Amino acid sequence: GGGRQMDRLAGFLFLLSFAFGQQSVQYVHLAFTGNVTEMVVGWYTQAATNESVVQFGSQSNQLDQSAYGAANSWREGYGYNHFVLLTGLKPNTEYYYVCGDPSGGWSNQTSFMTQPLKEAGPFTIGIWGDMGITNSENTMARVIERGQKGEFDWIFHVGDISYADDHVFSFQSTWNSFFQSMQPLMTRYPYMVVPGNHEWASRDPFLYFATRNFVVYNHRFMMPSANPQAQSMYYSFDYANVHIISMSTETSYPNAPYGSAGDFGDELAWLEADLQEANLPENRKIRPWIIVMGHRPIYSSAVGYSKNGVPINSILHPSNSLTLQETFEDLFYKYHVDIAFNGHVHSYERNYPTYKNKRTSGYENPKSTFNIVIGNGGNIEGKEQDWTTPQPEWSGFRFGSDYGYGLLTISNDTHLEWSFYSASDNVLRDQVNVVKN
């Protein structure tokens, strides 16, 4: 059928690209492991290669070290995803690298910075969500420009990455297009991710069974999960003075949207153990900040997510804010999580420190976790501008009229600053300073 013709066409185009010298190594991207001496390099080739190799070194064009990895493929004809773990790196150091292999060719040389040790001073994370390749042109242009100026150190994308499922009959090419658009960032900055609902499966009937249950997400990204069963669904890592917890709001807890069965293990047990460890006084002294990343929010004052300031579940939107609250809020409170960053709602909202639907404090010595919804990176489904009225007391600032992105600067052990920018005009729309001493 059409699928086979498309495959044949893809094969022909691939040969054509070879003839015109287009690189066979594409969609290079980086990820942390949480170890300051390591970095994961990932890339894609349409055809199988003999090896997966990264050549690297601390001086440009003197790539005197090699590391080897492996490639995975989720379906024949849909390319190979290569991953190589680099070890023995010096912290806070620039490394130059190429990836590929002698049989299939090499990428262009680019470089990355390894993680700093804790004393290295302020750093900035670029944060956005719900992006895709449609309506995201402005956001992409803004964040790429900032990346090229070195205005952040790494990136977190809080789910709903490529929206390939919404491009029903161009699922694979949408994923590829997203990676291609983000190459100026992904080749230089670790691009950390969590799964959103749009990562669940392809809606193409020929691909649905091959892709369902986050298959492509887990093949195209390699996040630092301590539990192999979790794949890249949930994990945590340290960066300087911050402990980052990346959770799956989609799976792996009771009444999760896509199955609480143990496909990816028991996230709840993992989370409590991880928080307990991170909150030990000796660990909190080194890493006073605990930040959670997860796709769906507990608190959002968009219609369908809460009513009169109380989180609700709604099949329509789909929202499971009430389930999330019942499952996770007490853990966040008990172990003093500082901030949760979420997406899913296609707008921006900054909430106050809140617990059990009541605002607990301002941002100076916050008494509980506060969450920021940054689900307006772009996306084919459009902007969310349907807010509940009146605005709940826990909601600090709402903005739905444009797409955008945020920058989180961790200044030191007691101060951080969050800034939100709208994408079309790059205007600073919201800013908050958090102080704890």
PDB file of N, CA and C in Angstrom, residues 134-211:
ATOM      1  N   THR A 134       4.621  23.396  14.481  1.00  0.00           N
ATOM      2  CA  THR A 134       3.605  24.322  13.958  1.00  0.00           C
ATOM      3  C   THR A 134       3.320  25.375  15.023  1.00  0.00           C
ATOM      4  N   ASN A 135       3.279  26.639  14.651  1.00  0.00           N
ATOM      5  CA  ASN A 135       3.064  27.764  15.575  1.00  0.00           C
ATOM      6  C   ASN A 135       4.243  28.004  16.521  1.00  0.00           C
ATOM      7  N   SER A 136       5.326  27.280  16.319  1.00  0.00           N
ATOM      8  CA  SER A 136       6.459  27.405  17.242  1.00  0.00           C
ATOM      9  C   SER A 136       7.613  28.194  16.631  1.00  0.00           C
ATOM     10  N   GLU A 137       7.413  28.738  15.429  1.00  0.00           N
ATOM     11  CA  GLU A 137       8.522  29.392  14.714  1.00  0.00           C
ATOM     12  C   GLU A 137       9.123  30.520  15.552  1.00  0.00           C
ATOM     13  N   ASN A 138       8.263  31.351  16.167  1.00  0.00           N
ATOM     14  CA  ASN A 138       8.786  32.477  16.947  1.00  0.00           C
ATOM     15  C   ASN A 138       9.552  31.996  18.173  1.00  0.00           C
ATOM     16  N   THR A 139       8.954  31.037  18.889  1.00  0.00           N
ATOM     17  CA  THR A 139       9.629  30.528  20.088  1.00  0.00           C
ATOM     18  C   THR A 139      10.979  29.937  19.719  1.00  0.00           C
ATOM     19  N   MET A 140      10.983  29.117  18.666  1.00  0.00           N
ATOM     20  CA  MET A 140      12.249  28.508  18.237  1.00  0.00           C
ATOM     21  C   MET A 140      13.290  29.575  17.899  1.00  0.00           C
ATOM     22  N   ALA A 141      12.876  30.572  17.151  1.00  0.00           N
ATOM     23  CA  ALA A 141      13.829  31.623  16.746  1.00  0.00           C
ATOM     24  C   ALA A 141      14.404  32.330  17.976  1.00  0.00           C
ATOM     25  N   ARG A 142      13.541  32.622  18.956  1.00  0.00           N
ATOM     26  CA  ARG A 142      14.000  33.328  20.163  1.00  0.00           C
ATOM     27  C   ARG A 142      14.968  32.483  20.982  1.00  0.00           C
ATOM     28  N   VAL A 143      14.607  31.220  21.202  1.00  0.00           N
ATOM     29  CA  VAL A 143      15.467  30.406  22.074  1.00  0.00           C
ATOM     30  C   VAL A 143      16.772  30.045  21.365  1.00  0.00           C
ATOM     31  N   ILE A 144      16.719  29.866  20.045  1.00  0.00           N
ATOM     32  CA  ILE A 144      17.959  29.590  19.303  1.00  0.00           C
ATOM     33  C   ILE A 144      18.887  30.802  19.366  1.00  0.00           C
ATOM     34  N   GLU A 145      18.311  31.985  19.224  1.00  0.00           N
ATOM     35  CA  GLU A 145      19.115  33.210  19.318  1.00  0.00           C
ATOM     36  C   GLU A 145      19.765  33.321  20.703  1.00  0.00           C
ATOM     37  N   ARG A 146      19.017  33.031  21.732  1.00  0.00           N
ATOM     38  CA  ARG A 146      19.587  33.086  23.091  1.00  0.00           C
ATOM     39  C   ARG A 146      20.665  32.030  23.273  1.00  0.00           C
ATOM     40  N   GLY A 147      20.413  30.842  22.705  1.00  0.00           N
ATOM     41  CA  GLY A 147      21.416  29.783  22.798  1.00  0.00           C
ATOM     42  C   GLY A 147      22.703  30.172  22.100  1.00  0.00           C
ATOM     43  N   GLN A 148      22.550  30.808  20.940  1.00  0.00           N
ATOM     44  CA  GLN A 148      23.751  31.202  20.198  1.00  0.00           C
ATOM     45  C   GLN A 148      24.545  32.278  20.932  1.00  0.00           C
ATOM     46  N   LYS A 149      23.851  33.041  21.794  1.00  0.00           N
ATOM     47  CA  LYS A 149      24.553  34.044  22.612  1.00  0.00           C
ATOM     48  C   LYS A 149      25.022  33.452  23.941  1.00  0.00           C
ATOM     49  N   GLY A 150      24.750  32.175  24.156  1.00  0.00           N
ATOM     50  CA  GLY A 150      25.193  31.531  25.398  1.00  0.00           C
ATOM     51  C   GLY A 150      24.408  31.959  26.616  1.00  0.00           C
ATOM     52  N   GLU A 151      23.116  32.284  26.441  1.00  0.00           N
ATOM     53  CA  GLU A 151      22.333  32.835  27.555  1.00  0.00           C
ATOM     54  C   GLU A 151      21.694  31.777  28.445  1.00  0.00           C
ATOM     55  N   PHE A 152      21.850  30.500  28.115  1.00  0.00           N
ATOM     56  CA  PHE A 152      21.498  29.454  29.077  1.00  0.00           C
ATOM     57  C   PHE A 152      22.531  28.344  28.998  1.00  0.00           C
ATOM     58  N   ASP A 153      22.495  27.456  29.979  1.00  0.00           N
ATOM     59  CA  ASP A 153      23.498  26.397  30.083  1.00  0.00           C
ATOM     60  C   ASP A 153      22.970  25.037  29.658  1.00  0.00           C
ATOM     61  N   TRP A 154      21.679  24.851  29.786  1.00  0.00           N
ATOM     62  CA  TRP A 154      21.042  23.636  29.305  1.00  0.00           C
ATOM     63  C   TRP A 154      19.547  23.874  29.210  1.00  0.00           C
ATOM     64  N   ILE A 155      18.810  22.854  28.753  1.00  0.00           N
ATOM     65  CA  ILE A 155      17.403  23.038  28.389  1.00  0.00           C
ATOM     66  C   ILE A 155      16.557  21.942  29.019  1.00  0.00           C
ATOM     67  N   PHE A 156      15.351  22.334  29.428  1.00  0.00           N
ATOM     68  CA  PHE A 156      14.352  21.325  29.813  1.00  0.00           C
ATOM     69  C   PHE A 156      13.063  21.581  29.044  1.00  0.00           C
ATOM     70  N   HIS A 157      12.584  20.534  28.385  1.00  0.00           N
ATOM     71  CA  HIS A 157      11.333  20.590  27.608  1.00  0.00           C
ATOM     72  C   HIS A 157      10.325  19.721  28.356  1.00  0.00           C
ATOM     73  N   VAL A 158       9.283  20.355  28.936  1.00  0.00           N
ATOM     74  CA  VAL A 158       8.385  19.627  29.841  1.00  0.00           C
ATOM     75  C   VAL A 158       7.255  18.890  29.102  1.00  0.00           C
ATOM     76  N   GLY A 159       7.640  18.081  28.106  1.00  0.00           N
ATOM     77  CA  GLY A 159       6.670  17.200  27.451  1.00  0.00           C
ATOM     78  C   GLY A 159       5.943  17.835  26.280  1.00  0.00           C
ATOM     79  N   ASP A 160       5.279  16.991  25.493  1.00  0.00           N
ATOM     80  CA  ASP A 160       4.664  17.376  24.214  1.00  0.00           C
ATOM     81  C   ASP A 160       5.731  18.029  23.337  1.00  0.00           C
ATOM     82  N   ILE A 161       6.555  17.163  22.776  1.00  0.00           N
ATOM     83  CA  ILE A 161       7.813  17.600  22.170  1.00  0.00           C
ATOM     84  C   ILE A 161       7.622  17.944  20.696  1.00  0.00           C
ATOM     85  N   SER A 162       7.276  16.952  19.879  1.00  0.00           N
ATOM     86  CA  SER A 162       7.185  17.208  18.429  1.00  0.00           C
ATOM     87  C   SER A 162       5.758  17.273  17.896  1.00  0.00           C
ATOM     88  N   TYR A 163       4.791  16.780  18.661  1.00  0.00           N
ATOM     89  CA  TYR A 163       3.397  16.659  18.196  1.00  0.00           C
ATOM     90  C   TYR A 163       3.282  15.816  16.930  1.00  0.00           C
ATOM     91  N   ALA A 164       4.181  14.845  16.787  1.00  0.00           N
ATOM     92  CA  ALA A 164       4.140  14.006  15.582  1.00  0.00           C
ATOM     93  C   ALA A 164       2.810  13.260  15.470  1.00  0.00           C
ATOM     94  N   ASP A 165       2.170  12.994  16.608  1.00  0.00           N
ATOM     95  CA  ASP A 165       0.893  12.262  16.552  1.00  0.00           C
ATOM     96  C   ASP A 165      -0.206  13.078  15.876  1.00  0.00           C
ATOM     97  N   ASP A 166      -0.114  14.407  15.994  1.00  0.00           N
ATOM     98  CA  ASP A 166      -1.123  15.268  15.354  1.00  0.00           C
ATOM     99  C   ASP A 166      -0.905  15.394  13.845  1.00  0.00           C
ATOM    100  N   HIS A 167       0.285  15.058  13.374  1.00  0.00           N
ATOM    101  CA  HIS A 167       0.580  15.053  11.931  1.00  0.00           C
ATOM    102  C   HIS A 167       0.431  13.605  11.480  1.00  0.00           C
ATOM    103  N   VAL A 168      -0.812  13.170  11.322  1.00  0.00           N
ATOM    104  CA  VAL A 168      -1.123  11.744  11.324  1.00  0.00           C
ATOM    105  C   VAL A 168      -0.302  10.947  10.321  1.00  0.00           C
ATOM    106  N   PHE A 169      -0.224  11.423   9.068  1.00  0.00           N
ATOM    107  CA  PHE A 169       0.463  10.615   8.050  1.00  0.00           C
ATOM    108  C   PHE A 169       1.887  11.101   7.773  1.00  0.00           C
ATOM    109  N   SER A 170       2.399  11.955   8.650  1.00  0.00           N
ATOM    110  CA  SER A 170       3.821  12.319   8.519  1.00  0.00           C
ATOM    111  C   SER A 170       4.470  12.251   9.897  1.00  0.00           C
ATOM    112  N   PHE A 171       4.181  11.177  10.593  1.00  0.00           N
ATOM    113  CA  PHE A 171       4.645  10.987  11.974  1.00  0.00           C
ATOM    114  C   PHE A 171       6.172  11.059  12.067  1.00  0.00           C
ATOM    115  N   GLN A 172       6.837  10.221  11.279  1.00  0.00           N
ATOM    116  CA  GLN A 172       8.297  10.160  11.345  1.00  0.00           C
ATOM    117  C   GLN A 172       8.936  11.468  10.883  1.00  0.00           C
ATOM    118  N   SER A 173       8.418  12.027   9.798  1.00  0.00           N
ATOM    119  CA  SER A 173       9.047  13.251   9.280  1.00  0.00           C
ATOM    120  C   SER A 173       8.812  14.435  10.220  1.00  0.00           C
ATOM    121  N   THR A 174       7.736  14.394  11.010  1.00  0.00           N
ATOM    122  CA  THR A 174       7.507  15.460  11.992  1.00  0.00           C
ATOM    123  C   THR A 174       8.529  15.378  13.120  1.00  0.00           C
ATOM    124  N   TRP A 175       8.766  14.168  13.623  1.00  0.00           N
ATOM    125  CA  TRP A 175       9.826  13.996  14.619  1.00  0.00           C
ATOM    126  C   TRP A 175      11.162  14.500  14.063  1.00  0.00           C
ATOM    127  N   ASN A 176      11.469  14.093  12.836  1.00  0.00           N
ATOM    128  CA  ASN A 176      12.739  14.499  12.230  1.00  0.00           C
ATOM    129  C   ASN A 176      12.823  16.005  12.073  1.00  0.00           C
ATOM    130  N   SER A 177      11.717  16.588  11.647  1.00  0.00           N
ATOM    131  CA  SER A 177      11.683  18.032  11.425  1.00  0.00           C
ATOM    132  C   SER A 177      11.901  18.795  12.735  1.00  0.00           C
ATOM    133  N   PHE A 178      11.317  18.287  13.815  1.00  0.00           N
ATOM    134  CA  PHE A 178      11.520  18.953  15.108  1.00  0.00           C
ATOM    135  C   PHE A 178      13.002  18.937  15.488  1.00  0.00           C
ATOM    136  N   PHE A 179      13.607  17.761  15.411  1.00  0.00           N
ATOM    137  CA  PHE A 179      15.038  17.660  15.732  1.00  0.00           C
ATOM    138  C   PHE A 179      15.872  18.563  14.827  1.00  0.00           C
ATOM    139  N   GLN A 180      15.517  18.585  13.536  1.00  0.00           N
ATOM    140  CA  GLN A 180      16.273  19.404  12.588  1.00  0.00           C
ATOM    141  C   GLN A 180      16.194  20.888  12.958  1.00  0.00           C
ATOM    142  N   SER A 181      14.985  21.351  13.274  1.00  0.00           N
ATOM    143  CA  SER A 181      14.803  22.775  13.624  1.00  0.00           C
ATOM    144  C   SER A 181      15.609  23.159  14.856  1.00  0.00           C
ATOM    145  N   MET A 182      15.745  22.218  15.790  1.00  0.00           N
ATOM    146  CA  MET A 182      16.395  22.523  17.061  1.00  0.00           C
ATOM    147  C   MET A 182      17.892  22.186  17.076  1.00  0.00           C
ATOM    148  N   GLN A 183      18.443  21.825  15.919  1.00  0.00           N
ATOM    149  CA  GLN A 183      19.865  21.464  15.882  1.00  0.00           C
ATOM    150  C   GLN A 183      20.803  22.533  16.446  1.00  0.00           C
ATOM    151  N   PRO A 184      20.549  23.835  16.180  1.00  0.00           N
ATOM    152  CA  PRO A 184      21.487  24.818  16.745  1.00  0.00           C
ATOM    153  C   PRO A 184      21.594  24.737  18.274  1.00  0.00           C
ATOM    154  N   LEU A 185      20.520  24.279  18.941  1.00  0.00           N
ATOM    155  CA  LEU A 185      20.560  24.121  20.399  1.00  0.00           C
ATOM    156  C   LEU A 185      20.975  22.717  20.810  1.00  0.00           C
ATOM    157  N   MET A 186      20.374  21.716  20.174  1.00  0.00           N
ATOM    158  CA  MET A 186      20.560  20.336  20.636  1.00  0.00           C
ATOM    159  C   MET A 186      22.000  19.855  20.497  1.00  0.00           C
ATOM    160  N   THR A 187      22.748  20.394  19.547  1.00  0.00           N
ATOM    161  CA  THR A 187      24.141  19.969  19.356  1.00  0.00           C
ATOM    162  C   THR A 187      25.067  20.594  20.398  1.00  0.00           C
ATOM    163  N   ARG A 188      24.583  21.654  21.078  1.00  0.00           N
ATOM    164  CA  ARG A 188      25.447  22.391  22.013  1.00  0.00           C
ATOM    165  C   ARG A 188      25.016  22.281  23.467  1.00  0.00           C
ATOM    166  N   TYR A 189      23.708  22.093  23.689  1.00  0.00           N
ATOM    167  CA  TYR A 189      23.178  22.116  25.053  1.00  0.00           C
ATOM    168  C   TYR A 189      22.430  20.822  25.359  1.00  0.00           C
ATOM    169  N   PRO A 190      22.695  20.213  26.513  1.00  0.00           N
ATOM    170  CA  PRO A 190      21.885  19.061  26.901  1.00  0.00           C
ATOM    171  C   PRO A 190      20.398  19.419  26.845  1.00  0.00           C
ATOM    172  N   TYR A 191      19.615  18.553  26.199  1.00  0.00           N
ATOM    173  CA  TYR A 191      18.191  18.785  25.966  1.00  0.00           C
ATOM    174  C   TYR A 191      17.435  17.714  26.733  1.00  0.00           C
ATOM    175  N   MET A 192      17.005  18.073  27.949  1.00  0.00           N
ATOM    176  CA  MET A 192      16.374  17.106  28.845  1.00  0.00           C
ATOM    177  C   MET A 192      14.856  17.158  28.651  1.00  0.00           C
ATOM    178  N   VAL A 193      14.212  15.995  28.755  1.00  0.00           N
ATOM    179  CA  VAL A 193      12.791  15.891  28.409  1.00  0.00           C
ATOM    180  C   VAL A 193      12.042  14.999  29.410  1.00  0.00           C
ATOM    181  N   VAL A 194      10.735  15.220  29.476  1.00  0.00           N
ATOM    182  CA  VAL A 194       9.814  14.255  30.092  1.00  0.00           C
ATOM    183  C   VAL A 194       8.720  13.961  29.072  1.00  0.00           C
ATOM    184  N   PRO A 195       8.031  12.816  29.219  1.00  0.00           N
ATOM    185  CA  PRO A 195       6.964  12.497  28.270  1.00  0.00           C
ATOM    186  C   PRO A 195       5.698  13.309  28.532  1.00  0.00           C
ATOM    187  N   GLY A 196       5.056  13.739  27.444  1.00  0.00           N
ATOM    188  CA  GLY A 196       3.715  14.317  27.522  1.00  0.00           C
ATOM    189  C   GLY A 196       2.734  13.372  26.852  1.00  0.00           C
ATOM    190  N   ASN A 197       1.464  13.728  26.895  1.00  0.00           N
ATOM    191  CA  ASN A 197       0.462  12.845  26.285  1.00  0.00           C
ATOM    192  C   ASN A 197       0.666  12.692  24.781  1.00  0.00           C
ATOM    193  N   HIS A 198       1.257  13.699  24.129  1.00  0.00           N
ATOM    194  CA  HIS A 198       1.461  13.589  22.675  1.00  0.00           C
ATOM    195  C   HIS A 198       2.630  12.668  22.304  1.00  0.00           C
ATOM    196  N   GLU A 199       3.335  12.172  23.289  1.00  0.00           N
ATOM    197  CA  GLU A 199       4.386  11.185  23.015  1.00  0.00           C
ATOM    198  C   GLU A 199       3.845   9.752  23.052  1.00  0.00           C
ATOM    199  N   TRP A 200       2.575   9.585  23.374  1.00  0.00           N
ATOM    200  CA  TRP A 200       2.029   8.240  23.630  1.00  0.00           C
ATOM    201  C   TRP A 200       2.089   7.326  22.412  1.00  0.00           C
ATOM    202  N   ALA A 201       1.615   7.786  21.246  1.00  0.00           N
ATOM    203  CA  ALA A 201       1.557   6.891  20.076  1.00  0.00           C
ATOM    204  C   ALA A 201       1.335   7.700  18.812  1.00  0.00           C
ATOM    205  N   SER A 202       1.591   7.071  17.675  1.00  0.00           N
ATOM    206  CA  SER A 202       1.207   7.644  16.385  1.00  0.00           C
ATOM    207  C   SER A 202      -0.273   7.368  16.144  1.00  0.00           C
ATOM    208  N   ARG A 203      -0.948   8.284  15.484  1.00  0.00           N
ATOM    209  CA  ARG A 203      -2.356   8.059  15.127  1.00  0.00           C
ATOM    210  C   ARG A 203      -2.501   7.471  13.729  1.00  0.00           C
ATOM    211  N   ASP A 204      -1.380   7.263  13.070  1.00  0.00           N
ATOM    212  CA  ASP A 204      -1.389   6.593  11.770  1.00  0.00           C
ATOM    213  C   ASP A 204      -1.737   5.125  12.020  1.00  0.00           C
ATOM    214  N   PRO A 205      -2.845   4.635  11.437  1.00  0.00           N
ATOM    215  CA  PRO A 205      -3.245   3.251  11.721  1.00  0.00           C
ATOM    216  C   PRO A 205      -2.150   2.223  11.413  1.00  0.00           C
ATOM    217  N   PHE A 206      -1.262   2.527  10.464  1.00  0.00           N
ATOM    218  CA  PHE A 206      -0.180   1.592  10.132  1.00  0.00           C
ATOM    219  C   PHE A 206       0.936   1.611  11.174  1.00  0.00           C
ATOM    220  N   LEU A 207       0.964   2.669  11.995  1.00  0.00           N
ATOM    221  CA  LEU A 207       2.055   2.791  12.970  1.00  0.00           C
ATOM    222  C   LEU A 207       1.585   2.663  14.412  1.00  0.00           C
ATOM    223  N   TYR A 208       0.280   2.721  14.625  1.00  0.00           N
ATOM    224  CA  TYR A 208      -0.235   2.798  15.994  1.00  0.00           C
ATOM    225  C   TYR A 208       0.329   1.690  16.888  1.00  0.00           C
ATOM    226  N   PHE A 209       0.235   0.439  16.429  1.00  0.00           N
ATOM    227  CA  PHE A 209       0.645  -0.670  17.298  1.00  0.00           C
ATOM    228  C   PHE A 209       2.154  -0.708  17.505  1.00  0.00           C
ATOM    229  N   ALA A 210       2.899  -0.207  16.532  1.00  0.00           N
ATOM    230  CA  ALA A 210       4.368  -0.198  16.664  1.00  0.00           C
ATOM    231  C   ALA A 210       4.842   0.911  17.605  1.00  0.00           C
ATOM    232  N   THR A 211       4.001   1.938  17.779  1.00  0.00           N
ATOM    233  CA  THR A 211       4.468   3.119  18.521  1.00  0.00           C
ATOM    234  C   THR A 211       3.809   3.297  19.873  1.00  0.00           C
TER     235      THR A 211
END
